[in-house]
CSV table of C-alpha atoms in Angstrom, one decimal:
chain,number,residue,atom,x,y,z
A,230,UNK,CA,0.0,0.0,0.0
A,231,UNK,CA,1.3,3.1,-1.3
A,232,UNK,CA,1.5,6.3,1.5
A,233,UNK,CA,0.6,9.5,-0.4
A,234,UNK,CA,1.3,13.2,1.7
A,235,UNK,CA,-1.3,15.5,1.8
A,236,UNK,CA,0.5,17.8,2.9
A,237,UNK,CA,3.3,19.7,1.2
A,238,UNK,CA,5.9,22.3,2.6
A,239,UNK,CA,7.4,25.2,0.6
A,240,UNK,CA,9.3,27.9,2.3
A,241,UNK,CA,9.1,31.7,0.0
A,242,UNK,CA,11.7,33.8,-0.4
A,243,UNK,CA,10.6,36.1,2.3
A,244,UNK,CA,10.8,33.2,4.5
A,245,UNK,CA,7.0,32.4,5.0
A,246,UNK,CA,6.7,29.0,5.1
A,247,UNK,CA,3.1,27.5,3.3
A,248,UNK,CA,1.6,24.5,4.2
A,249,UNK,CA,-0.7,22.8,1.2
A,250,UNK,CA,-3.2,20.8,2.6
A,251,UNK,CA,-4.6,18.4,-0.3
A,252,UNK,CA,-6.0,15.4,0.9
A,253,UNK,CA,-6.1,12.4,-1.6
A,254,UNK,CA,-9.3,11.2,-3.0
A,255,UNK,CA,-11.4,13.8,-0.4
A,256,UNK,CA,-13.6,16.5,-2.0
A,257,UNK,CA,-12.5,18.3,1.4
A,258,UNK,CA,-9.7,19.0,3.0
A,259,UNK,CA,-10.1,18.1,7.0
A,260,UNK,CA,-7.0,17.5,9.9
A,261,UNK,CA,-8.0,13.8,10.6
A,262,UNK,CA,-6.1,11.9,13.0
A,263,UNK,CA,-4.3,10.1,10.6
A,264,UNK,CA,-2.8,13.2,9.8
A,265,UNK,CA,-1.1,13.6,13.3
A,266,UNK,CA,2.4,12.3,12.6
A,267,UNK,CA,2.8,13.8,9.2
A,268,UNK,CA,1.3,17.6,10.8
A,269,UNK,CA,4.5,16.8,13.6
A,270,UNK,CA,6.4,15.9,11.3
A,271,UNK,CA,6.4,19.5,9.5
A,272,UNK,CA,5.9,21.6,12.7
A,273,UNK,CA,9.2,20.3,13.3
A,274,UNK,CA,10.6,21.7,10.4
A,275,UNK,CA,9.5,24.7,10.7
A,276,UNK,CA,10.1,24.7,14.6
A,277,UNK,CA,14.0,24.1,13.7
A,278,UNK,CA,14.2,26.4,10.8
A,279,UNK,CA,15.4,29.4,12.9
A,280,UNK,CA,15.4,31.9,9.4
A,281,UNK,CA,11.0,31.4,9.3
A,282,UNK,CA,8.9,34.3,10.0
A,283,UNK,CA,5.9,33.0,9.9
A,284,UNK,CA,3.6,29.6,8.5
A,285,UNK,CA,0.5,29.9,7.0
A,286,UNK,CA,-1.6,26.2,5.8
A,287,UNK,CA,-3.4,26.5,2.6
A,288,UNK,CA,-6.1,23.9,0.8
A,289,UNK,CA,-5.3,23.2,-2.4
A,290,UNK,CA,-9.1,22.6,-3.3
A,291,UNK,CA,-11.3,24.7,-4.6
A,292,UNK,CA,-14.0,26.2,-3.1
């Protein structure tokens, strides 16, 4: 069974990091429990990257 993210980090240029939520197969994008160890997993990141100013999470579905 194949693991897909639905999440996805990208830090800009002015050192914002953005969080795409974009949950496979859902018409919505909701934090489900499931979701726990990959959401640590990137507040981590962005915990110990000392250069951020700030983290915004986006959906990457419409509506």
């Amino acid at each position: 069974m194949e693991t897909v993210s639905a999440f996805t980090l990208e830090v800009r240029p002015d050192n914002i990091a953005v969080i795409t939520i974009d949950a496979p197969g859902e018409k919505m994008n909701t934090l489900k429990a499931e979701f726990a160890s990959e959401v640590r997993g990137i507040i981590r990141q962005i915990r110990d990257n000392k250069e951020l100013r700030g983290a915004v999470f986006i959906s990457a579905k419409s509506g």
